[in-house]
Amino acid sequence: MTRRLAKHSKAPFLKRISLREDIAGNSDNAAFPFSVPFVRRRTLDIAFDRQVTIIVGENGTGKSTLLEGIASQCGFNLAGGSVDNRFGNERQAALAPFLRLSWLPKVSRGFFMRAESFFNFASYIDEIARESPPPRAYAAYGGGSLHARSHGEAFLALFENRFGADSLYILDEPEAALSPSRQFVFLRVLKELESKNCQVIMATHSPMLMAYPRADLLRLEEEGGIGRIGFRETSHYLLMREFMKDPDGFVAGMLRD
Ligand SMILES: Nc1ncnc2c1ncn2[C@@H]1O[C@H](COP(=O)(O)OP(=O)(O)OP(=O)(O)O)[C@@H](O)[C@H]1O
Ligand SMILES: [Mg+2]
């Protein structure tokens, strides 16, 4: 079913993302999405050089807003899924009209995965299975309902069975359901996607996922800046390192009045 790209088309397909110039006359800085730090400061201009891009940043810095905007421009279902999955609230993402995406070539194969609406996605696949013979509907999801597996098992079934070649994957906190050991399994999924000429753009809070060796790590700052960062410079890594050195002392320090 997957159409192969021309042989010379190598990931990353999405080369650059920036804000459209006409956003200037359109903005009330207090209102979403103009209130998001990188929109307010007009700093968004990312060149994608590698197949795996990892976006990090504190809560509320705009990671999901950005991923949703990209997914929306790709035509992926915002509740999670591909261009073929039509369910849920089919709105356009708030940021989408203000984004400029540069492709070479444009791809529409891929998937938007967000942890928070995965339950609804699993229900949607069950609904399709009720309408068409179950083996076919479930084929891309490991042969059975995603609801019949634990949260983490369902995530991995999706990653390992549904994700094909020459595609763009936009993943928002894929670690959400995964135990630490399964997060390391997920690193193998990333490697597999790279070998299948895919592009992955992913937001995470997991230091384990940030450690993926060939990723470009970008940090969204609370003041609106966007910059490349090394894994060992992230607050996630530094905090976990302090915790691991002396868990009891670290926790006692956090709980001290
Ligand atoms: N639909 C919305 N309406 C109004 N404000 C919103 C909406 N969605 C997000 N925001 C605000 O925009 C900011 C960025 O939110 P976003 O969800 O993109 O952050 P994030 O970096 O993904 O955070 P987290 O790490 O918690 O997932 C937040 O301050 C949030 O409150
Ligand atoms: Mg988020």
PDB file of C-alpha atoms and ligand atoms in Angstrom:
ATOM      1  CA  MET A   1       0.000   0.000   0.000  1.00  0.00           C
ATOM      2  CA  THR A   2       2.900   2.334   0.774  1.00  0.00           C
ATOM      3  CA  ARG A   3       4.072   4.148  -2.338  1.00  0.00           C
ATOM      4  CA  ARG A   4       7.853   4.178  -2.529  1.00  0.00           C
ATOM      5  CA  LEU A   5       9.546   7.501  -2.939  1.00  0.00           C
ATOM      6  CA  ALA A   6      11.922   8.055  -5.802  1.00  0.00           C
ATOM      7  CA  LYS A   7      15.277   6.462  -4.960  1.00  0.00           C
ATOM      8  CA  HIS A   8      17.048   9.775  -4.465  1.00  0.00           C
ATOM      9  CA  SER A   9      14.551  11.034  -1.880  1.00  0.00           C
ATOM     10  CA  LYS A  10      16.335  10.754   1.400  1.00  0.00           C
ATOM     11  CA  ALA A  11      15.001  11.670   4.817  1.00  0.00           C
ATOM     12  CA  PRO A  12      14.776  14.209   6.377  1.00  0.00           C
ATOM     13  CA  PHE A  13      11.971  15.290   4.046  1.00  0.00           C
ATOM     14  CA  LEU A  14      10.874  18.256   6.125  1.00  0.00           C
ATOM     15  CA  LYS A  15      13.880  20.563   5.770  1.00  0.00           C
ATOM     16  CA  ARG A  16      12.871  23.674   7.601  1.00  0.00           C
ATOM     17  CA  ILE A  17      10.107  25.207   9.618  1.00  0.00           C
ATOM     18  CA  SER A  18       9.650  28.885  10.381  1.00  0.00           C
ATOM     19  CA  LEU A  19       6.934  31.435  11.089  1.00  0.00           C
ATOM     20  CA  ARG A  20       5.199  33.098   8.160  1.00  0.00           C
ATOM     21  CA  GLU A  21       6.034  36.790   7.818  1.00  0.00           C
ATOM     22  CA  ASP A  22       2.358  37.743   7.742  1.00  0.00           C
ATOM     23  CA  ILE A  23       1.983  36.630  11.370  1.00  0.00           C
ATOM     24  CA  ALA A  24       3.120  40.157  12.343  1.00  0.00           C
ATOM     25  CA  GLY A  25      -0.162  41.889  11.646  1.00  0.00           C
ATOM     26  CA  ASN A  26      -2.119  39.067  13.142  1.00  0.00           C
ATOM     27  CA  SER A  27      -1.034  38.826  16.679  1.00  0.00           C
ATOM     28  CA  ASP A  28      -2.375  39.624  20.082  1.00  0.00           C
ATOM     29  CA  ASN A  29       0.494  38.491  22.300  1.00  0.00           C
ATOM     30  CA  ALA A  30      -1.806  37.623  25.150  1.00  0.00           C
ATOM     31  CA  ALA A  31      -3.837  35.121  23.141  1.00  0.00           C
ATOM     32  CA  PHE A  32      -2.907  31.561  22.262  1.00  0.00           C
ATOM     33  CA  PRO A  33      -0.950  30.632  20.119  1.00  0.00           C
ATOM     34  CA  PHE A  34       0.782  34.064  20.110  1.00  0.00           C
ATOM     35  CA  SER A  35       1.346  33.731  23.851  1.00  0.00           C
ATOM     36  CA  VAL A  36       3.606  30.688  23.358  1.00  0.00           C
ATOM     37  CA  PRO A  37       7.184  31.880  24.011  1.00  0.00           C
ATOM     38  CA  PHE A  38       8.725  31.096  20.599  1.00  0.00           C
ATOM     39  CA  VAL A  39       5.766  32.656  18.782  1.00  0.00           C
ATOM     40  CA  ARG A  40       5.729  35.761  20.981  1.00  0.00           C
ATOM     41  CA  ARG A  41       9.442  36.264  20.359  1.00  0.00           C
ATOM     42  CA  ARG A  42       9.242  35.198  16.662  1.00  0.00           C
ATOM     43  CA  THR A  43      12.219  32.880  17.134  1.00  0.00           C
ATOM     44  CA  LEU A  44      10.944  29.804  15.332  1.00  0.00           C
ATOM     45  CA  ASP A  45      13.304  28.884  12.505  1.00  0.00           C
ATOM     46  CA  ILE A  46      14.475  25.284  12.603  1.00  0.00           C
ATOM     47  CA  ALA A  47      16.529  23.553   9.917  1.00  0.00           C
ATOM     48  CA  PHE A  48      16.198  19.765  10.046  1.00  0.00           C
ATOM     49  CA  ASP A  49      19.551  18.193   9.194  1.00  0.00           C
ATOM     50  CA  ARG A  50      19.114  14.772  10.734  1.00  0.00           C
ATOM     51  CA  GLN A  51      16.526  12.056  10.537  1.00  0.00           C
ATOM     52  CA  VAL A  52      15.733  12.235  14.251  1.00  0.00           C
ATOM     53  CA  THR A  53      15.002  15.572  15.918  1.00  0.00           C
ATOM     54  CA  ILE A  54      14.247  15.645  19.622  1.00  0.00           C
ATOM     55  CA  ILE A  55      12.546  18.669  21.134  1.00  0.00           C
ATOM     56  CA  VAL A  56      13.038  19.299  24.828  1.00  0.00           C
ATOM     57  CA  GLY A  57      11.978  22.101  27.139  1.00  0.00           C
ATOM     58  CA  GLU A  58      10.116  22.841  30.340  1.00  0.00           C
ATOM     59  CA  ASN A  59       6.368  22.284  30.606  1.00  0.00           C
ATOM     60  CA  GLY A  60       4.525  24.981  28.690  1.00  0.00           C
ATOM     61  CA  THR A  61       7.365  26.027  26.372  1.00  0.00           C
ATOM     62  CA  GLY A  62       5.284  25.032  23.345  1.00  0.00           C
ATOM     63  CA  LYS A  63       6.526  21.585  22.288  1.00  0.00           C
ATOM     64  CA  SER A  64       3.051  20.143  21.745  1.00  0.00           C
ATOM     65  CA  THR A  65       1.825  23.342  20.101  1.00  0.00           C
ATOM     66  CA  LEU A  66       4.674  23.069  17.605  1.00  0.00           C
ATOM     67  CA  LEU A  67       4.228  19.343  16.907  1.00  0.00           C
ATOM     68  CA  GLU A  68       0.489  19.789  16.513  1.00  0.00           C
ATOM     69  CA  GLY A  69       1.073  22.638  14.055  1.00  0.00           C
ATOM     70  CA  ILE A  70       3.406  20.488  11.946  1.00  0.00           C
ATOM     71  CA  ALA A  71       1.031  17.485  12.079  1.00  0.00           C
ATOM     72  CA  SER A  72      -1.859  19.714  11.046  1.00  0.00           C
ATOM     73  CA  GLN A  73       0.059  21.032   8.044  1.00  0.00           C
ATOM     74  CA  CYS A  74       0.852  17.427   7.074  1.00  0.00           C
ATOM     75  CA  GLY A  75      -2.857  16.596   7.148  1.00  0.00           C
ATOM     76  CA  PHE A  76      -2.450  14.075   9.978  1.00  0.00           C
ATOM     77  CA  ASN A  77      -5.332  13.598  12.353  1.00  0.00           C
ATOM     78  CA  LEU A  78      -4.763  15.876  15.353  1.00  0.00           C
ATOM     79  CA  ALA A  79      -6.236  13.379  17.754  1.00  0.00           C
ATOM     80  CA  GLY A  80      -3.493  11.014  16.598  1.00  0.00           C
ATOM     81  CA  GLY A  81      -3.064   9.000  13.434  1.00  0.00           C
ATOM     82  CA  SER A  82      -2.288   9.426   9.754  1.00  0.00           C
ATOM     83  CA  VAL A  83      -3.990  11.221   6.858  1.00  0.00           C
ATOM     84  CA  ASP A  84      -6.319   8.196   6.591  1.00  0.00           C
ATOM     85  CA  ASN A  85      -7.549   8.269  10.183  1.00  0.00           C
ATOM     86  CA  ARG A  86     -10.637  10.422  10.452  1.00  0.00           C
ATOM     87  CA  PHE A  87     -12.032  10.616  13.925  1.00  0.00           C
ATOM     88  CA  GLY A  88     -12.303  12.966  16.867  1.00  0.00           C
ATOM     89  CA  ASN A  89     -12.196  16.706  16.670  1.00  0.00           C
ATOM     90  CA  GLU A  90     -11.003  17.486  13.139  1.00  0.00           C
ATOM     91  CA  ARG A  91      -9.954  21.055  13.726  1.00  0.00           C
ATOM     92  CA  GLN A  92      -6.871  22.783  12.392  1.00  0.00           C
ATOM     93  CA  ALA A  93      -4.105  23.344  14.929  1.00  0.00           C
ATOM     94  CA  ALA A  94      -3.981  26.915  16.264  1.00  0.00           C
ATOM     95  CA  LEU A  95      -0.419  27.472  15.066  1.00  0.00           C
ATOM     96  CA  ALA A  96      -0.786  25.794  11.657  1.00  0.00           C
ATOM     97  CA  PRO A  97      -1.831  28.881   9.633  1.00  0.00           C
ATOM     98  CA  PHE A  98       1.295  30.718  10.803  1.00  0.00           C
ATOM     99  CA  LEU A  99       3.839  28.034   9.935  1.00  0.00           C
ATOM    100  CA  ARG A 100       5.950  27.814   6.819  1.00  0.00           C
ATOM    101  CA  LEU A 101       7.185  24.314   6.056  1.00  0.00           C
ATOM    102  CA  SER A 102       9.870  23.612   3.442  1.00  0.00           C
ATOM    103  CA  TRP A 103       9.927  20.074   2.055  1.00  0.00           C
ATOM    104  CA  LEU A 104      12.092  18.049  -0.275  1.00  0.00           C
ATOM    105  CA  PRO A 105       9.953  16.225  -1.204  1.00  0.00           C
ATOM    106  CA  LYS A 106       6.628  16.713   0.560  1.00  0.00           C
ATOM    107  CA  VAL A 107       5.513  13.483   2.182  1.00  0.00           C
ATOM    108  CA  SER A 108       2.077  12.672   3.473  1.00  0.00           C
ATOM    109  CA  ARG A 109       2.912   9.203   4.757  1.00  0.00           C
ATOM    110  CA  GLY A 110       3.418   9.063   8.479  1.00  0.00           C
ATOM    111  CA  PHE A 111       1.745   9.290  11.815  1.00  0.00           C
ATOM    112  CA  PHE A 112       1.102  11.743  14.636  1.00  0.00           C
ATOM    113  CA  MET A 113       1.219  10.067  18.016  1.00  0.00           C
ATOM    114  CA  ARG A 114       0.236  11.847  21.179  1.00  0.00           C
ATOM    115  CA  ALA A 115       0.155   9.996  24.441  1.00  0.00           C
ATOM    116  CA  GLU A 116      -2.830  11.906  25.791  1.00  0.00           C
ATOM    117  CA  SER A 117      -5.289  10.803  23.089  1.00  0.00           C
ATOM    118  CA  PHE A 118      -3.975   7.306  22.460  1.00  0.00           C
ATOM    119  CA  PHE A 119      -7.003   5.750  24.184  1.00  0.00           C
ATOM    120  CA  ASN A 120      -9.292   7.391  21.608  1.00  0.00           C
ATOM    121  CA  PHE A 121      -7.098   6.167  18.771  1.00  0.00           C
ATOM    122  CA  ALA A 122      -7.339   2.590  20.088  1.00  0.00           C
ATOM    123  CA  SER A 123     -11.152   2.932  20.242  1.00  0.00           C
ATOM    124  CA  TYR A 124     -11.208   4.228  16.697  1.00  0.00           C
ATOM    125  CA  ILE A 125      -9.301   1.153  15.446  1.00  0.00           C
ATOM    126  CA  ASP A 126     -11.798  -1.065  17.307  1.00  0.00           C
ATOM    127  CA  GLU A 127     -14.621   0.759  15.559  1.00  0.00           C
ATOM    128  CA  ILE A 128     -13.053   0.098  12.147  1.00  0.00           C
ATOM    129  CA  ALA A 129     -12.582  -3.541  13.133  1.00  0.00           C
ATOM    130  CA  ARG A 130     -16.306  -3.803  13.867  1.00  0.00           C
ATOM    131  CA  GLU A 131     -17.082  -2.562  10.349  1.00  0.00           C
ATOM    132  CA  SER A 132     -14.478  -4.566   8.419  1.00  0.00           C
ATOM    133  CA  PRO A 133     -13.163  -8.052   9.162  1.00  0.00           C
ATOM    134  CA  PRO A 134     -11.013  -7.713  12.310  1.00  0.00           C
ATOM    135  CA  PRO A 135      -7.876  -9.404  10.915  1.00  0.00           C
ATOM    136  CA  ARG A 136      -7.533  -6.620   8.376  1.00  0.00           C
ATOM    137  CA  ALA A 137      -8.264  -3.713  10.671  1.00  0.00           C
ATOM    138  CA  TYR A 138      -5.860  -5.015  13.300  1.00  0.00           C
ATOM    139  CA  ALA A 139      -3.106  -6.150  10.921  1.00  0.00           C
ATOM    140  CA  ALA A 140      -1.101  -2.971  11.374  1.00  0.00           C
ATOM    141  CA  TYR A 141      -1.442  -3.105  15.156  1.00  0.00           C
ATOM    142  CA  GLY A 142      -0.025  -6.517  15.972  1.00  0.00           C
ATOM    143  CA  GLY A 143      -3.164  -8.550  15.178  1.00  0.00           C
ATOM    144  CA  GLY A 144      -5.533  -7.482  17.955  1.00  0.00           C
ATOM    145  CA  SER A 145      -7.248  -4.623  19.731  1.00  0.00           C
ATOM    146  CA  LEU A 146      -4.913  -2.061  21.251  1.00  0.00           C
ATOM    147  CA  HIS A 147      -7.288  -1.965  24.229  1.00  0.00           C
ATOM    148  CA  ALA A 148      -6.539  -5.628  24.927  1.00  0.00           C
ATOM    149  CA  ARG A 149      -2.976  -4.744  25.834  1.00  0.00           C
ATOM    150  CA  SER A 150      -1.468  -2.669  28.577  1.00  0.00           C
ATOM    151  CA  HIS A 151      -0.829   0.991  27.796  1.00  0.00           C
ATOM    152  CA  GLY A 152       2.887   0.350  27.190  1.00  0.00           C
ATOM    153  CA  GLU A 153       2.333  -2.836  25.205  1.00  0.00           C
ATOM    154  CA  ALA A 154      -0.158  -1.021  22.968  1.00  0.00           C
ATOM    155  CA  PHE A 155       2.349   1.783  22.333  1.00  0.00           C
ATOM    156  CA  LEU A 156       5.037  -0.682  21.313  1.00  0.00           C
ATOM    157  CA  ALA A 157       2.581  -2.657  19.140  1.00  0.00           C
ATOM    158  CA  LEU A 158       1.826   0.562  17.293  1.00  0.00           C
ATOM    159  CA  PHE A 159       5.495   1.490  16.882  1.00  0.00           C
ATOM    160  CA  GLU A 160       6.636  -1.963  15.833  1.00  0.00           C
ATOM    161  CA  ASN A 161       3.770  -2.883  13.491  1.00  0.00           C
ATOM    162  CA  ARG A 162       2.258   0.280  12.092  1.00  0.00           C
ATOM    163  CA  PHE A 163       5.334   2.373  11.388  1.00  0.00           C
ATOM    164  CA  GLY A 164       6.603   1.809   7.823  1.00  0.00           C
ATOM    165  CA  ALA A 165       9.290   3.201   5.523  1.00  0.00           C
ATOM    166  CA  ASP A 166       9.786   6.606   3.865  1.00  0.00           C
ATOM    167  CA  SER A 167       7.513   8.387   6.323  1.00  0.00           C
ATOM    168  CA  LEU A 168       7.386  11.262   8.771  1.00  0.00           C
ATOM    169  CA  TYR A 169       6.617  10.433  12.394  1.00  0.00           C
ATOM    170  CA  ILE A 170       5.622  13.141  14.834  1.00  0.00           C
ATOM    171  CA  LEU A 171       5.654  11.814  18.366  1.00  0.00           C
ATOM    172  CA  ASP A 172       4.610  13.715  21.475  1.00  0.00           C
ATOM    173  CA  GLU A 173       6.071  12.115  24.615  1.00  0.00           C
ATOM    174  CA  PRO A 174       6.183   8.527  23.308  1.00  0.00           C
ATOM    175  CA  GLU A 175       7.735   7.502  26.630  1.00  0.00           C
ATOM    176  CA  ALA A 176       4.517   8.268  28.513  1.00  0.00           C
ATOM    177  CA  ALA A 177       3.433   4.642  28.822  1.00  0.00           C
ATOM    178  CA  LEU A 178       6.812   2.940  28.650  1.00  0.00           C
ATOM    179  CA  SER A 179       8.768   1.457  31.530  1.00  0.00           C
ATOM    180  CA  PRO A 180      12.478   2.362  31.599  1.00  0.00           C
ATOM    181  CA  SER A 181      13.425  -0.952  29.964  1.00  0.00           C
ATOM    182  CA  ARG A 182      10.800  -0.479  27.226  1.00  0.00           C
ATOM    183  CA  GLN A 183      12.134   3.031  26.642  1.00  0.00           C
ATOM    184  CA  PHE A 184      15.415   1.388  25.705  1.00  0.00           C
ATOM    185  CA  VAL A 185      13.459  -0.936  23.376  1.00  0.00           C
ATOM    186  CA  PHE A 186      11.972   2.218  21.859  1.00  0.00           C
ATOM    187  CA  LEU A 187      15.508   3.397  20.999  1.00  0.00           C
ATOM    188  CA  ARG A 188      15.672   0.353  18.721  1.00  0.00           C
ATOM    189  CA  VAL A 189      12.428   1.472  17.096  1.00  0.00           C
ATOM    190  CA  LEU A 190      14.081   4.812  16.353  1.00  0.00           C
ATOM    191  CA  LYS A 191      17.082   3.043  14.845  1.00  0.00           C
ATOM    192  CA  GLU A 192      14.809   0.905  12.689  1.00  0.00           C
ATOM    193  CA  LEU A 193      12.911   3.976  11.467  1.00  0.00           C
ATOM    194  CA  GLU A 194      16.195   5.647  10.576  1.00  0.00           C
ATOM    195  CA  SER A 195      17.274   2.590   8.597  1.00  0.00           C
ATOM    196  CA  LYS A 196      13.921   2.681   6.752  1.00  0.00           C
ATOM    197  CA  ASN A 197      14.521   6.230   5.533  1.00  0.00           C
ATOM    198  CA  CYS A 198      12.076   7.878   7.929  1.00  0.00           C
ATOM    199  CA  GLN A 199      12.109  11.227   9.668  1.00  0.00           C
ATOM    200  CA  VAL A 200      11.126  11.479  13.321  1.00  0.00           C
ATOM    201  CA  ILE A 201      10.322  14.708  15.152  1.00  0.00           C
ATOM    202  CA  MET A 202       9.649  13.990  18.771  1.00  0.00           C
ATOM    203  CA  ALA A 203       9.097  15.826  22.053  1.00  0.00           C
ATOM    204  CA  THR A 204      10.203  14.069  25.201  1.00  0.00           C
ATOM    205  CA  HIS A 205      10.975  14.539  28.867  1.00  0.00           C
ATOM    206  CA  SER A 206      12.870  11.250  29.031  1.00  0.00           C
ATOM    207  CA  PRO A 207      16.677  11.440  29.394  1.00  0.00           C
ATOM    208  CA  MET A 208      16.831   7.878  28.020  1.00  0.00           C
ATOM    209  CA  LEU A 209      15.234   8.903  24.744  1.00  0.00           C
ATOM    210  CA  MET A 210      17.320  12.097  24.589  1.00  0.00           C
ATOM    211  CA  ALA A 211      20.430   9.909  24.648  1.00  0.00           C
ATOM    212  CA  TYR A 212      19.658   8.557  21.165  1.00  0.00           C
ATOM    213  CA  PRO A 213      23.058   8.984  19.492  1.00  0.00           C
ATOM    214  CA  ARG A 214      22.229  10.439  16.101  1.00  0.00           C
ATOM    215  CA  ALA A 215      19.533  12.871  17.185  1.00  0.00           C
ATOM    216  CA  ASP A 216      19.541  16.601  16.845  1.00  0.00           C
ATOM    217  CA  LEU A 217      18.482  17.905  20.248  1.00  0.00           C
ATOM    218  CA  LEU A 218      16.655  21.250  20.303  1.00  0.00           C
ATOM    219  CA  ARG A 219      15.632  23.101  23.406  1.00  0.00           C
ATOM    220  CA  LEU A 220      12.650  25.452  23.590  1.00  0.00           C
ATOM    221  CA  GLU A 221      13.407  28.009  26.273  1.00  0.00           C
ATOM    222  CA  GLU A 222      10.916  29.668  28.583  1.00  0.00           C
ATOM    223  CA  GLU A 223      11.982  33.096  27.289  1.00  0.00           C
ATOM    224  CA  GLY A 224      11.286  31.981  23.713  1.00  0.00           C
ATOM    225  CA  GLY A 225      14.759  31.088  22.474  1.00  0.00           C
ATOM    226  CA  ILE A 226      15.334  27.898  20.509  1.00  0.00           C
ATOM    227  CA  GLY A 227      18.780  26.343  20.425  1.00  0.00           C
ATOM    228  CA  ARG A 228      20.695  23.140  19.909  1.00  0.00           C
ATOM    229  CA  ILE A 229      21.773  21.474  23.118  1.00  0.00           C
ATOM    230  CA  GLY A 230      23.934  18.493  24.079  1.00  0.00           C
ATOM    231  CA  PHE A 231      22.303  15.611  25.927  1.00  0.00           C
ATOM    232  CA  ARG A 232      24.527  16.140  28.966  1.00  0.00           C
ATOM    233  CA  GLU A 233      23.584  19.826  29.124  1.00  0.00           C
ATOM    234  CA  THR A 234      19.860  19.177  29.461  1.00  0.00           C
ATOM    235  CA  SER A 235      18.271  19.867  32.835  1.00  0.00           C
ATOM    236  CA  HIS A 236      16.682  16.406  32.577  1.00  0.00           C
ATOM    237  CA  TYR A 237      20.068  14.687  32.479  1.00  0.00           C
ATOM    238  CA  LEU A 238      21.618  16.938  35.148  1.00  0.00           C
ATOM    239  CA  LEU A 239      18.697  16.499  37.521  1.00  0.00           C
ATOM    240  CA  MET A 240      18.611  12.722  37.084  1.00  0.00           C
ATOM    241  CA  ARG A 241      22.373  12.558  37.600  1.00  0.00           C
ATOM    242  CA  GLU A 242      22.057  14.419  40.917  1.00  0.00           C
ATOM    243  CA  PHE A 243      19.196  12.175  41.959  1.00  0.00           C
ATOM    244  CA  MET A 244      21.087   8.971  41.079  1.00  0.00           C
ATOM    245  CA  LYS A 245      24.179  10.064  43.009  1.00  0.00           C
ATOM    246  CA  ASP A 246      22.245  10.252  46.281  1.00  0.00           C
ATOM    247  CA  PRO A 247      18.510   9.503  45.952  1.00  0.00           C
ATOM    248  CA  ASP A 248      17.758   9.766  49.683  1.00  0.00           C
ATOM    249  CA  GLY A 249      19.661  13.006  50.147  1.00  0.00           C
ATOM    250  CA  PHE A 250      18.214  14.478  46.954  1.00  0.00           C
ATOM    251  CA  VAL A 251      14.632  13.743  47.942  1.00  0.00           C
ATOM    252  CA  ALA A 252      15.216  14.953  51.506  1.00  0.00           C
ATOM    253  CA  GLY A 253      16.569  18.216  50.058  1.00  0.00           C
ATOM    254  CA  MET A 254      13.511  18.633  47.841  1.00  0.00           C
ATOM    255  CA  LEU A 255      11.149  18.057  50.776  1.00  0.00           C
ATOM    256  CA  ARG A 256      12.952  20.341  53.192  1.00  0.00           C
ATOM    257  CA  ASP A 257      10.879  23.416  54.244  1.00  0.00           C
TER     258      ASP A 257
HETATM  259  N1  LIG B   1      -5.736  25.220  23.291  1.00  0.00           N
HETATM  260  C1  LIG B   1      -5.055  26.090  24.053  1.00  0.00           C
HETATM  261  N2  LIG B   1      -5.635  27.251  24.439  1.00  0.00           N
HETATM  262  C2  LIG B   1      -4.956  28.150  25.184  1.00  0.00           C
HETATM  263  N3  LIG B   1      -3.686  27.990  25.593  1.00  0.00           N
HETATM  264  C3  LIG B   1      -3.072  26.844  25.252  1.00  0.00           C
HETATM  265  C4  LIG B   1      -3.715  25.846  24.458  1.00  0.00           C
HETATM  266  N4  LIG B   1      -2.842  24.827  24.256  1.00  0.00           N
HETATM  267  C5  LIG B   1      -1.719  25.177  24.910  1.00  0.00           C
HETATM  268  N5  LIG B   1      -1.854  26.392  25.500  1.00  0.00           N
HETATM  269  C6  LIG B   1      -0.810  27.093  26.271  1.00  0.00           C
HETATM  270  O1  LIG B   1       0.350  27.228  25.450  1.00  0.00           O
HETATM  271  C7  LIG B   1       1.538  26.973  26.196  1.00  0.00           C
HETATM  272  C8  LIG B   1       2.315  25.855  25.534  1.00  0.00           C
HETATM  273  O2  LIG B   1       1.605  24.621  25.688  1.00  0.00           O
HETATM  274  P1  LIG B   1       2.151  23.241  25.120  1.00  0.00           P
HETATM  275  O3  LIG B   1       1.130  22.223  25.411  1.00  0.00           O
HETATM  276  O4  LIG B   1       2.574  23.428  23.723  1.00  0.00           O
HETATM  277  O5  LIG B   1       3.459  23.038  26.030  1.00  0.00           O
HETATM  278  P2  LIG B   1       4.449  21.818  26.113  1.00  0.00           P
HETATM  279  O6  LIG B   1       5.819  22.358  25.906  1.00  0.00           O
HETATM  280  O7  LIG B   1       3.992  20.722  25.218  1.00  0.00           O
HETATM  281  O8  LIG B   1       4.300  21.369  27.647  1.00  0.00           O
HETATM  282  P3  LIG B   1       4.362  19.914  28.322  1.00  0.00           P
HETATM  283  O9  LIG B   1       5.810  19.601  28.553  1.00  0.00           O
HETATM  284  O10 LIG B   1       3.646  20.125  29.628  1.00  0.00           O
HETATM  285  O11 LIG B   1       3.653  18.934  27.460  1.00  0.00           O
HETATM  286  C9  LIG B   1       1.089  26.667  27.606  1.00  0.00           C
HETATM  287  O12 LIG B   1       1.253  27.816  28.394  1.00  0.00           O
HETATM  288  C10 LIG B   1      -0.373  26.303  27.472  1.00  0.00           C
HETATM  289  O13 LIG B   1      -1.109  26.656  28.602  1.00  0.00           O
HETATM  290 MG    MG B   2       3.280  18.792  25.560  1.00  0.00          MG
END
